């Protein structure tokens, strides 16, 4: 299950783990114009862990989900 909310400066997506006996904490994604942050609560450390990705890293991740093993460099629009 997931939710999508549109805030003033970001789109917030929350991914809820369902169906597994070993459920993980919710993952919260904040999509800003210049970057994306990913947060998840870590109960062992009792804190929220946060990762910030550039839009370029996010595009690479999206492409990588659909590619076989290997090393790749995506052609950027400004390289045309």
PDB file of N, CA, C and O in Angstrom:
ATOM      1  N   UNK A   1       0.841  -1.160   0.000  1.00  0.00           N
ATOM      2  CA  UNK A   1       0.000   0.000   0.000  1.00  0.00           C
ATOM      3  C   UNK A   1       0.895   1.235   0.000  1.00  0.00           C
ATOM      4  O   UNK A   1       1.981   1.209   0.556  1.00  0.00           O
ATOM      5  N   UNK A   2       0.430   2.313  -0.615  1.00  0.00           N
ATOM      6  CA  UNK A   2       1.160   3.565  -0.571  1.00  0.00           C
ATOM      7  C   UNK A   2       0.195   4.733  -0.618  1.00  0.00           C
ATOM      8  O   UNK A   2      -0.951   4.595  -1.029  1.00  0.00           O
ATOM      9  N   UNK A   3       0.678   5.883  -0.133  1.00  0.00           N
ATOM     10  CA  UNK A   3      -0.101   7.108  -0.196  1.00  0.00           C
ATOM     11  C   UNK A   3       0.712   8.164  -0.936  1.00  0.00           C
ATOM     12  O   UNK A   3       1.946   8.120  -0.939  1.00  0.00           O
ATOM     13  N   UNK A   4       0.015   9.113  -1.550  1.00  0.00           N
ATOM     14  CA  UNK A   4       0.650  10.241  -2.227  1.00  0.00           C
ATOM     15  C   UNK A   4      -0.034  11.505  -1.732  1.00  0.00           C
ATOM     16  O   UNK A   4      -1.263  11.601  -1.746  1.00  0.00           O
ATOM     17  N   UNK A   5       0.771  12.465  -1.276  1.00  0.00           N
ATOM     18  CA  UNK A   5       0.249  13.756  -0.826  1.00  0.00           C
ATOM     19  C   UNK A   5       1.054  14.848  -1.517  1.00  0.00           C
ATOM     20  O   UNK A   5       2.269  14.731  -1.673  1.00  0.00           O
ATOM     21  N   UNK A   6       0.383  15.918  -1.908  1.00  0.00           N
ATOM     22  CA  UNK A   6       1.052  17.048  -2.527  1.00  0.00           C
ATOM     23  C   UNK A   6       1.103  18.186  -1.519  1.00  0.00           C
ATOM     24  O   UNK A   6       0.076  18.764  -1.168  1.00  0.00           O
ATOM     25  N   UNK A   7       2.317  18.468  -1.021  1.00  0.00           N
ATOM     26  CA  UNK A   7       2.531  19.592  -0.118  1.00  0.00           C
ATOM     27  C   UNK A   7       2.906  20.822  -0.941  1.00  0.00           C
ATOM     28  O   UNK A   7       3.032  20.756  -2.158  1.00  0.00           O
ATOM     29  N   UNK A   8       3.141  21.928  -0.266  1.00  0.00           N
ATOM     30  CA  UNK A   8       3.470  23.178  -0.948  1.00  0.00           C
ATOM     31  C   UNK A   8       4.728  23.051  -1.803  1.00  0.00           C
ATOM     32  O   UNK A   8       4.756  23.457  -2.944  1.00  0.00           O
ATOM     33  N   UNK A   9       5.790  22.462  -1.250  1.00  0.00           N
ATOM     34  CA  UNK A   9       7.070  22.420  -1.965  1.00  0.00           C
ATOM     35  C   UNK A   9       7.539  21.015  -2.326  1.00  0.00           C
ATOM     36  O   UNK A   9       8.637  20.845  -2.841  1.00  0.00           O
ATOM     37  N   UNK A  10       6.718  19.993  -2.066  1.00  0.00           N
ATOM     38  CA  UNK A  10       7.154  18.619  -2.346  1.00  0.00           C
ATOM     39  C   UNK A  10       5.960  17.698  -2.508  1.00  0.00           C
ATOM     40  O   UNK A  10       4.879  17.961  -2.000  1.00  0.00           O
ATOM     41  N   UNK A  11       6.208  16.600  -3.214  1.00  0.00           N
ATOM     42  CA  UNK A  11       5.262  15.497  -3.249  1.00  0.00           C
ATOM     43  C   UNK A  11       5.774  14.466  -2.255  1.00  0.00           C
ATOM     44  O   UNK A  11       6.960  14.122  -2.263  1.00  0.00           O
ATOM     45  N   UNK A  12       4.897  13.970  -1.381  1.00  0.00           N
ATOM     46  CA  UNK A  12       5.301  13.017  -0.345  1.00  0.00           C
ATOM     47  C   UNK A  12       4.628  11.681  -0.626  1.00  0.00           C
ATOM     48  O   UNK A  12       3.405  11.594  -0.685  1.00  0.00           O
ATOM     49  N   UNK A  13       5.457  10.655  -0.792  1.00  0.00           N
ATOM     50  CA  UNK A  13       4.971   9.295  -1.034  1.00  0.00           C
ATOM     51  C   UNK A  13       5.362   8.447   0.166  1.00  0.00           C
ATOM     52  O   UNK A  13       6.526   8.449   0.578  1.00  0.00           O
ATOM     53  N   UNK A  14       4.403   7.729   0.733  1.00  0.00           N
ATOM     54  CA  UNK A  14       4.675   6.829   1.855  1.00  0.00           C
ATOM     55  C   UNK A  14       4.387   5.408   1.406  1.00  0.00           C
ATOM     56  O   UNK A  14       3.290   5.112   0.936  1.00  0.00           O
ATOM     57  N   UNK A  15       5.401   4.547   1.530  1.00  0.00           N
ATOM     58  CA  UNK A  15       5.268   3.132   1.177  1.00  0.00           C
ATOM     59  C   UNK A  15       5.090   2.327   2.453  1.00  0.00           C
ATOM     60  O   UNK A  15       5.935   2.378   3.345  1.00  0.00           O
ATOM     61  N   UNK A  16       3.997   1.568   2.537  1.00  0.00           N
ATOM     62  CA  UNK A  16       3.684   0.768   3.722  1.00  0.00           C
ATOM     63  C   UNK A  16       3.904  -0.695   3.378  1.00  0.00           C
ATOM     64  O   UNK A  16       3.355  -1.206   2.391  1.00  0.00           O
ATOM     65  N   UNK A  17       4.726  -1.388   4.178  1.00  0.00           N
ATOM     66  CA  UNK A  17       5.000  -2.804   3.954  1.00  0.00           C
ATOM     67  C   UNK A  17       3.798  -3.632   4.396  1.00  0.00           C
ATOM     68  O   UNK A  17       3.279  -3.444   5.490  1.00  0.00           O
ATOM     69  N   UNK A  18       3.334  -4.529   3.524  1.00  0.00           N
ATOM     70  CA  UNK A  18       2.175  -5.362   3.832  1.00  0.00           C
ATOM     71  C   UNK A  18       2.423  -6.803   3.419  1.00  0.00           C
ATOM     72  O   UNK A  18       3.178  -7.072   2.495  1.00  0.00           O
ATOM     73  N   UNK A  19       1.784  -7.731   4.103  1.00  0.00           N
ATOM     74  CA  UNK A  19       1.722  -9.107   3.648  1.00  0.00           C
ATOM     75  C   UNK A  19       2.844 -10.026   4.076  1.00  0.00           C
ATOM     76  O   UNK A  19       2.737 -11.222   3.932  1.00  0.00           O
ATOM     77  N   UNK A  20       3.902  -9.505   4.597  1.00  0.00           N
ATOM     78  CA  UNK A  20       5.033 -10.331   4.986  1.00  0.00           C
ATOM     79  C   UNK A  20       5.046 -10.494   6.508  1.00  0.00           C
ATOM     80  O   UNK A  20       4.661  -9.578   7.227  1.00  0.00           O
ATOM     81  N   UNK A  21       5.506 -11.647   7.009  1.00  0.00           N
ATOM     82  CA  UNK A  21       5.560 -11.804   8.465  1.00  0.00           C
ATOM     83  C   UNK A  21       6.630 -10.902   9.101  1.00  0.00           C
ATOM     84  O   UNK A  21       6.547 -10.584  10.268  1.00  0.00           O
ATOM     85  N   UNK A  22       7.634 -10.484   8.338  1.00  0.00           N
ATOM     86  CA  UNK A  22       8.697  -9.603   8.845  1.00  0.00           C
ATOM     87  C   UNK A  22       8.533  -8.215   8.238  1.00  0.00           C
ATOM     88  O   UNK A  22       9.292  -7.801   7.375  1.00  0.00           O
ATOM     89  N   UNK A  23       7.535  -7.493   8.706  1.00  0.00           N
ATOM     90  CA  UNK A  23       7.235  -6.184   8.138  1.00  0.00           C
ATOM     91  C   UNK A  23       8.339  -5.182   8.451  1.00  0.00           C
ATOM     92  O   UNK A  23       8.895  -5.163   9.546  1.00  0.00           O
ATOM     93  N   UNK A  24       8.638  -4.341   7.472  1.00  0.00           N
ATOM     94  CA  UNK A  24       9.614  -3.264   7.637  1.00  0.00           C
ATOM     95  C   UNK A  24       8.879  -1.966   7.964  1.00  0.00           C
ATOM     96  O   UNK A  24       7.681  -1.839   7.729  1.00  0.00           O
ATOM     97  N   UNK A  25       9.605  -0.999   8.472  1.00  0.00           N
ATOM     98  CA  UNK A  25       9.027   0.312   8.767  1.00  0.00           C
ATOM     99  C   UNK A  25       8.632   1.012   7.465  1.00  0.00           C
ATOM    100  O   UNK A  25       9.191   0.725   6.402  1.00  0.00           O
ATOM    101  N   UNK A  26       7.701   1.948   7.556  1.00  0.00           N
ATOM    102  CA  UNK A  26       7.278   2.716   6.388  1.00  0.00           C
ATOM    103  C   UNK A  26       8.469   3.448   5.774  1.00  0.00           C
ATOM    104  O   UNK A  26       9.383   3.869   6.484  1.00  0.00           O
ATOM    105  N   UNK A  27       8.442   3.612   4.468  1.00  0.00           N
ATOM    106  CA  UNK A  27       9.429   4.405   3.745  1.00  0.00           C
ATOM    107  C   UNK A  27       8.722   5.665   3.269  1.00  0.00           C
ATOM    108  O   UNK A  27       7.657   5.588   2.652  1.00  0.00           O
ATOM    109  N   UNK A  28       9.317   6.830   3.565  1.00  0.00           N
ATOM    110  CA  UNK A  28       8.717   8.105   3.185  1.00  0.00           C
ATOM    111  C   UNK A  28       9.644   8.794   2.195  1.00  0.00           C
ATOM    112  O   UNK A  28      10.827   8.976   2.457  1.00  0.00           O
ATOM    113  N   UNK A  29       9.090   9.158   1.044  1.00  0.00           N
ATOM    114  CA  UNK A  29       9.851   9.789  -0.027  1.00  0.00           C
ATOM    115  C   UNK A  29       9.321  11.204  -0.221  1.00  0.00           C
ATOM    116  O   UNK A  29       8.130  11.397  -0.420  1.00  0.00           O
ATOM    117  N   UNK A  30      10.232  12.176  -0.141  1.00  0.00           N
ATOM    118  CA  UNK A  30       9.883  13.578  -0.398  1.00  0.00           C
ATOM    119  C   UNK A  30      10.518  13.957  -1.730  1.00  0.00           C
ATOM    120  O   UNK A  30      11.740  13.924  -1.875  1.00  0.00           O
ATOM    121  N   UNK A  31       9.695  14.296  -2.708  1.00  0.00           N
ATOM    122  CA  UNK A  31      10.194  14.685  -4.028  1.00  0.00           C
ATOM    123  C   UNK A  31      10.122  16.206  -4.166  1.00  0.00           C
ATOM    124  O   UNK A  31       9.040  16.776  -4.268  1.00  0.00           O
ATOM    125  N   UNK A  32      11.281  16.853  -4.128  1.00  0.00           N
ATOM    126  CA  UNK A  32      11.397  18.297  -4.315  1.00  0.00           C
ATOM    127  C   UNK A  32      11.820  18.564  -5.752  1.00  0.00           C
ATOM    128  O   UNK A  32      12.144  17.640  -6.498  1.00  0.00           O
ATOM    129  N   UNK A  33      11.885  19.806  -6.154  1.00  0.00           N
ATOM    130  CA  UNK A  33      12.296  20.156  -7.521  1.00  0.00           C
ATOM    131  C   UNK A  33      13.759  19.806  -7.768  1.00  0.00           C
ATOM    132  O   UNK A  33      14.122  19.384  -8.866  1.00  0.00           O
ATOM    133  N   UNK A  34      14.608  19.933  -6.742  1.00  0.00           N
ATOM    134  CA  UNK A  34      16.040  19.743  -6.936  1.00  0.00           C
ATOM    135  C   UNK A  34      16.605  18.430  -6.406  1.00  0.00           C
ATOM    136  O   UNK A  34      17.727  18.058  -6.709  1.00  0.00           O
ATOM    137  N   UNK A  35      15.845  17.706  -5.593  1.00  0.00           N
ATOM    138  CA  UNK A  35      16.342  16.450  -5.030  1.00  0.00           C
ATOM    139  C   UNK A  35      15.179  15.612  -4.506  1.00  0.00           C
ATOM    140  O   UNK A  35      14.041  16.057  -4.469  1.00  0.00           O
ATOM    141  N   UNK A  36      15.507  14.399  -4.091  1.00  0.00           N
ATOM    142  CA  UNK A  36      14.541  13.489  -3.478  1.00  0.00           C
ATOM    143  C   UNK A  36      15.159  12.989  -2.183  1.00  0.00           C
ATOM    144  O   UNK A  36      16.344  12.640  -2.147  1.00  0.00           O
ATOM    145  N   UNK A  37      14.378  12.982  -1.099  1.00  0.00           N
ATOM    146  CA  UNK A  37      14.864  12.394   0.145  1.00  0.00           C
ATOM    147  C   UNK A  37      14.044  11.147   0.451  1.00  0.00           C
ATOM    148  O   UNK A  37      12.852  11.079   0.145  1.00  0.00           O
ATOM    149  N   UNK A  38      14.716  10.172   1.042  1.00  0.00           N
ATOM    150  CA  UNK A  38      14.084   8.913   1.421  1.00  0.00           C
ATOM    151  C   UNK A  38      14.348   8.713   2.907  1.00  0.00           C
ATOM    152  O   UNK A  38      15.496   8.787   3.347  1.00  0.00           O
ATOM    153  N   UNK A  39      13.289   8.486   3.688  1.00  0.00           N
ATOM    154  CA  UNK A  39      13.414   8.335   5.134  1.00  0.00           C
ATOM    155  C   UNK A  39      12.782   7.030   5.593  1.00  0.00           C
ATOM    156  O   UNK A  39      11.774   6.590   5.043  1.00  0.00           O
ATOM    157  N   UNK A  40      13.404   6.422   6.603  1.00  0.00           N
ATOM    158  CA  UNK A  40      12.831   5.233   7.234  1.00  0.00           C
ATOM    159  C   UNK A  40      13.271   5.207   8.689  1.00  0.00           C
ATOM    160  O   UNK A  40      14.457   5.423   9.002  1.00  0.00           O
ATOM    161  N   UNK A  41      12.331   4.932   9.573  1.00  0.00           N
ATOM    162  CA  UNK A  41      12.634   4.829  10.993  1.00  0.00           C
ATOM    163  C   UNK A  41      13.417   3.552  11.261  1.00  0.00           C
ATOM    164  O   UNK A  41      13.074   2.482  10.764  1.00  0.00           O
ATOM    165  N   UNK A  42      14.495   3.663  12.040  1.00  0.00           N
ATOM    166  CA  UNK A  42      15.306   2.509  12.441  1.00  0.00           C
ATOM    167  C   UNK A  42      15.052   2.252  13.921  1.00  0.00           C
ATOM    168  O   UNK A  42      15.541   2.992  14.780  1.00  0.00           O
ATOM    169  N   UNK A  43      14.266   1.215  14.259  1.00  0.00           N
ATOM    170  CA  UNK A  43      13.931   0.966  15.670  1.00  0.00           C
ATOM    171  C   UNK A  43      15.140   0.546  16.512  1.00  0.00           C
ATOM    172  O   UNK A  43      15.162   0.779  17.718  1.00  0.00           O
ATOM    173  N   UNK A  44      16.162  -0.021  15.893  1.00  0.00           N
ATOM    174  CA  UNK A  44      17.356  -0.409  16.657  1.00  0.00           C
ATOM    175  C   UNK A  44      18.106   0.811  17.169  1.00  0.00           C
ATOM    176  O   UNK A  44      18.669   0.789  18.255  1.00  0.00           O
ATOM    177  N   UNK A  45      18.136   1.877  16.362  1.00  0.00           N
ATOM    178  CA  UNK A  45      18.830   3.100  16.742  1.00  0.00           C
ATOM    179  C   UNK A  45      17.873   4.170  17.272  1.00  0.00           C
ATOM    180  O   UNK A  45      18.316   5.222  17.710  1.00  0.00           O
ATOM    181  N   UNK A  46      16.568   3.889  17.172  1.00  0.00           N
ATOM    182  CA  UNK A  46      15.525   4.812  17.601  1.00  0.00           C
ATOM    183  C   UNK A  46      15.688   6.183  16.935  1.00  0.00           C
ATOM    184  O   UNK A  46      15.655   7.223  17.603  1.00  0.00           O
ATOM    185  N   UNK A  47      15.913   6.166  15.611  1.00  0.00           N
ATOM    186  CA  UNK A  47      16.039   7.407  14.858  1.00  0.00           C
ATOM    187  C   UNK A  47      15.630   7.187  13.407  1.00  0.00           C
ATOM    188  O   UNK A  47      15.583   6.050  12.935  1.00  0.00           O
ATOM    189  N   UNK A  48      15.344   8.263  12.742  1.00  0.00           N
ATOM    190  CA  UNK A  48      14.985   8.208  11.329  1.00  0.00           C
ATOM    191  C   UNK A  48      16.263   8.333  10.503  1.00  0.00           C
ATOM    192  O   UNK A  48      17.060   9.253  10.719  1.00  0.00           O
ATOM    193  N   UNK A  49      16.470   7.404   9.587  1.00  0.00           N
ATOM    194  CA  UNK A  49      17.604   7.455   8.669  1.00  0.00           C
ATOM    195  C   UNK A  49      17.136   8.152   7.392  1.00  0.00           C
ATOM    196  O   UNK A  49      16.049   7.882   6.903  1.00  0.00           O
ATOM    197  N   UNK A  50      17.985   9.031   6.874  1.00  0.00           N
ATOM    198  CA  UNK A  50      17.594   9.835   5.716  1.00  0.00           C
ATOM    199  C   UNK A  50      18.676   9.765   4.649  1.00  0.00           C
ATOM    200  O   UNK A  50      19.868   9.870   4.939  1.00  0.00           O
ATOM    201  N   UNK A  51      18.242   9.594   3.397  1.00  0.00           N
ATOM    202  CA  UNK A  51      19.118   9.593   2.231  1.00  0.00           C
ATOM    203  C   UNK A  51      18.641  10.700   1.302  1.00  0.00           C
ATOM    204  O   UNK A  51      17.443  10.833   1.062  1.00  0.00           O
ATOM    205  N   UNK A  52      19.577  11.484   0.784  1.00  0.00           N
ATOM    206  CA  UNK A  52      19.225  12.510  -0.205  1.00  0.00           C
ATOM    207  C   UNK A  52      19.848  12.129  -1.541  1.00  0.00           C
ATOM    208  O   UNK A  52      21.022  11.797  -1.618  1.00  0.00           O
ATOM    209  N   UNK A  53      19.025  12.155  -2.592  1.00  0.00           N
ATOM    210  CA  UNK A  53      19.481  11.806  -3.939  1.00  0.00           C
ATOM    211  C   UNK A  53      19.244  12.981  -4.873  1.00  0.00           C
ATOM    212  O   UNK A  53      18.194  13.624  -4.804  1.00  0.00           O
ATOM    213  N   UNK A  54      20.203  13.237  -5.758  1.00  0.00           N
ATOM    214  CA  UNK A  54      19.996  14.254  -6.787  1.00  0.00           C
ATOM    215  C   UNK A  54      19.014  13.706  -7.815  1.00  0.00           C
ATOM    216  O   UNK A  54      18.762  12.504  -7.882  1.00  0.00           O
ATOM    217  N   UNK A  55      18.490  14.585  -8.632  1.00  0.00           N
ATOM    218  CA  UNK A  55      17.570  14.142  -9.681  1.00  0.00           C
ATOM    219  C   UNK A  55      18.302  13.232 -10.668  1.00  0.00           C
ATOM    220  O   UNK A  55      17.724  12.284 -11.194  1.00  0.00           O
ATOM    221  N   UNK A  56      19.570  13.473 -10.899  1.00  0.00           N
ATOM    222  CA  UNK A  56      20.369  12.620 -11.775  1.00  0.00           C
ATOM    223  C   UNK A  56      20.489  11.206 -11.192  1.00  0.00           C
ATOM    224  O   UNK A  56      20.339  10.215 -11.907  1.00  0.00           O
ATOM    225  N   UNK A  57      20.744  11.101  -9.902  1.00  0.00           N
ATOM    226  CA  UNK A  57      20.818   9.788  -9.254  1.00  0.00           C
ATOM    227  C   UNK A  57      19.471   9.082  -9.318  1.00  0.00           C
ATOM    228  O   UNK A  57      19.411   7.871  -9.524  1.00  0.00           O
ATOM    229  N   UNK A  58      18.393   9.824  -9.160  1.00  0.00           N
ATOM    230  CA  UNK A  58      17.059   9.232  -9.217  1.00  0.00           C
ATOM    231  C   UNK A  58      16.764   8.674 -10.612  1.00  0.00           C
ATOM    232  O   UNK A  58      16.235   7.574 -10.747  1.00  0.00           O
ATOM    233  N   UNK A  59      17.147   9.416 -11.663  1.00  0.00           N
ATOM    234  CA  UNK A  59      16.954   8.917 -13.035  1.00  0.00           C
ATOM    235  C   UNK A  59      17.777   7.645 -13.259  1.00  0.00           C
ATOM    236  O   UNK A  59      17.306   6.695 -13.877  1.00  0.00           O
ATOM    237  N   UNK A  60      19.013   7.627 -12.740  1.00  0.00           N
ATOM    238  CA  UNK A  60      19.849   6.435 -12.874  1.00  0.00           C
ATOM    239  C   UNK A  60      19.216   5.240 -12.157  1.00  0.00           C
ATOM    240  O   UNK A  60      19.205   4.118 -12.672  1.00  0.00           O
ATOM    241  N   UNK A  61      18.681   5.461 -10.968  1.00  0.00           N
ATOM    242  CA  UNK A  61      18.023   4.388 -10.216  1.00  0.00           C
ATOM    243  C   UNK A  61      16.817   3.858 -10.976  1.00  0.00           C
ATOM    244  O   UNK A  61      16.641   2.636 -11.109  1.00  0.00           O
ATOM    245  N   UNK A  62      15.991   4.752 -11.507  1.00  0.00           N
ATOM    246  CA  UNK A  62      14.810   4.317 -12.266  1.00  0.00           C
ATOM    247  C   UNK A  62      15.218   3.477 -13.470  1.00  0.00           C
ATOM    248  O   UNK A  62      14.608   2.446 -13.756  1.00  0.00           O
ATOM    249  N   UNK A  63      16.269   3.890 -14.172  1.00  0.00           N
ATOM    250  CA  UNK A  63      16.747   3.119 -15.331  1.00  0.00           C
ATOM    251  C   UNK A  63      17.318   1.778 -14.887  1.00  0.00           C
ATOM    252  O   UNK A  63      17.095   0.753 -15.533  1.00  0.00           O
ATOM    253  N   UNK A  64      18.046   1.763 -13.774  1.00  0.00           N
ATOM    254  CA  UNK A  64      18.703   0.537 -13.305  1.00  0.00           C
ATOM    255  C   UNK A  64      17.708  -0.554 -12.932  1.00  0.00           C
ATOM    256  O   UNK A  64      18.015  -1.742 -13.043  1.00  0.00           O
ATOM    257  N   UNK A  65      16.524  -0.173 -12.513  1.00  0.00           N
ATOM    258  CA  UNK A  65      15.528  -1.169 -12.122  1.00  0.00           C
ATOM    259  C   UNK A  65      15.087  -2.039 -13.290  1.00  0.00           C
ATOM    260  O   UNK A  65      14.543  -3.121 -13.085  1.00  0.00           O
ATOM    261  N   UNK A  66      15.322  -1.579 -14.517  1.00  0.00           N
ATOM    262  CA  UNK A  66      14.874  -2.304 -15.697  1.00  0.00           C
ATOM    263  C   UNK A  66      16.017  -2.805 -16.572  1.00  0.00           C
ATOM    264  O   UNK A  66      15.780  -3.172 -17.722  1.00  0.00           O
ATOM    265  N   UNK A  67      17.240  -2.817 -16.054  1.00  0.00           N
ATOM    266  CA  UNK A  67      18.398  -3.236 -16.845  1.00  0.00           C
ATOM    267  C   UNK A  67      19.043  -4.478 -16.249  1.00  0.00           C
ATOM    268  O   UNK A  67      18.981  -4.708 -15.043  1.00  0.00           O
ATOM    269  N   UNK A  68      19.709  -5.292 -17.096  1.00  0.00           N
ATOM    270  CA  UNK A  68      20.438  -6.443 -16.570  1.00  0.00           C
ATOM    271  C   UNK A  68      21.745  -5.984 -15.909  1.00  0.00           C
ATOM    272  O   UNK A  68      22.119  -4.814 -15.977  1.00  0.00           O
ATOM    273  N   UNK A  69      22.454  -6.926 -15.297  1.00  0.00           N
ATOM    274  CA  UNK A  69      23.731  -6.650 -14.660  1.00  0.00           C
ATOM    275  C   UNK A  69      24.673  -5.934 -15.603  1.00  0.00           C
ATOM    276  O   UNK A  69      24.692  -6.207 -16.801  1.00  0.00           O
ATOM    277  N   UNK A  70      25.479  -5.018 -15.088  1.00  0.00           N
ATOM    278  CA  UNK A  70      26.446  -4.328 -15.930  1.00  0.00           C
ATOM    279  C   UNK A  70      26.748  -2.943 -15.406  1.00  0.00           C
ATOM    280  O   UNK A  70      26.254  -2.529 -14.359  1.00  0.00           O
ATOM    281  N   UNK A  71      27.577  -2.216 -16.133  1.00  0.00           N
ATOM    282  CA  UNK A  71      27.933  -0.838 -15.805  1.00  0.00           C
ATOM    283  C   UNK A  71      27.387   0.051 -16.911  1.00  0.00           C
ATOM    284  O   UNK A  71      27.596  -0.234 -18.096  1.00  0.00           O
ATOM    285  N   UNK A  72      26.691   1.105 -16.542  1.00  0.00           N
ATOM    286  CA  UNK A  72      26.011   1.944 -17.516  1.00  0.00           C
ATOM    287  C   UNK A  72      26.252   3.421 -17.228  1.00  0.00           C
ATOM    288  O   UNK A  72      26.503   3.803 -16.093  1.00  0.00           O
ATOM    289  N   UNK A  73      26.159   4.222 -18.255  1.00  0.00           N
ATOM    290  CA  UNK A  73      26.113   5.681 -18.116  1.00  0.00           C
ATOM    291  C   UNK A  73      24.984   6.151 -19.029  1.00  0.00           C
ATOM    292  O   UNK A  73      25.017   5.906 -20.229  1.00  0.00           O
ATOM    293  N   UNK A  74      23.991   6.799 -18.426  1.00  0.00           N
ATOM    294  CA  UNK A  74      22.868   7.292 -19.217  1.00  0.00           C
ATOM    295  C   UNK A  74      23.288   8.547 -19.975  1.00  0.00           C
ATOM    296  O   UNK A  74      24.004   9.394 -19.450  1.00  0.00           O
ATOM    297  N   UNK A  75      22.818   8.662 -21.189  1.00  0.00           N
ATOM    298  CA  UNK A  75      23.076   9.858 -21.979  1.00  0.00           C
ATOM    299  C   UNK A  75      22.137  10.945 -21.474  1.00  0.00           C
ATOM    300  O   UNK A  75      20.922  10.766 -21.421  1.00  0.00           O
ATOM    301  N   UNK A  76      22.700  12.058 -21.073  1.00  0.00           N
ATOM    302  CA  UNK A  76      21.909  13.181 -20.573  1.00  0.00           C
ATOM    303  C   UNK A  76      21.405  14.020 -21.737  1.00  0.00           C
ATOM    304  O   UNK A  76      22.026  14.066 -22.784  1.00  0.00           O
ATOM    305  N   UNK A  77      20.296  14.692 -21.517  1.00  0.00           N
ATOM    306  CA  UNK A  77      19.721  15.546 -22.570  1.00  0.00           C
ATOM    307  C   UNK A  77      20.700  16.623 -23.029  1.00  0.00           C
ATOM    308  O   UNK A  77      20.737  16.991 -24.188  1.00  0.00           O
ATOM    309  N   UNK A  78      21.501  17.145 -22.114  1.00  0.00           N
ATOM    310  CA  UNK A  78      22.434  18.213 -22.469  1.00  0.00           C
ATOM    311  C   UNK A  78      23.654  17.681 -23.217  1.00  0.00           C
ATOM    312  O   UNK A  78      24.494  18.439 -23.658  1.00  0.00           O
ATOM    313  N   UNK A  79      23.754  16.352 -23.409  1.00  0.00           N
ATOM    314  CA  UNK A  79      24.867  15.751 -24.153  1.00  0.00           C
ATOM    315  C   UNK A  79      24.519  15.546 -25.617  1.00  0.00           C
ATOM    316  O   UNK A  79      25.335  15.073 -26.389  1.00  0.00           O
ATOM    317  N   UNK A  80      23.295  15.850 -26.033  1.00  0.00           N
ATOM    318  CA  UNK A  80      22.881  15.654 -27.428  1.00  0.00           C
ATOM    319  C   UNK A  80      23.642  16.557 -28.374  1.00  0.00           C
ATOM    320  O   UNK A  80      24.090  17.585 -28.112  1.00  0.00           O
TER     321      UNK A  80
END
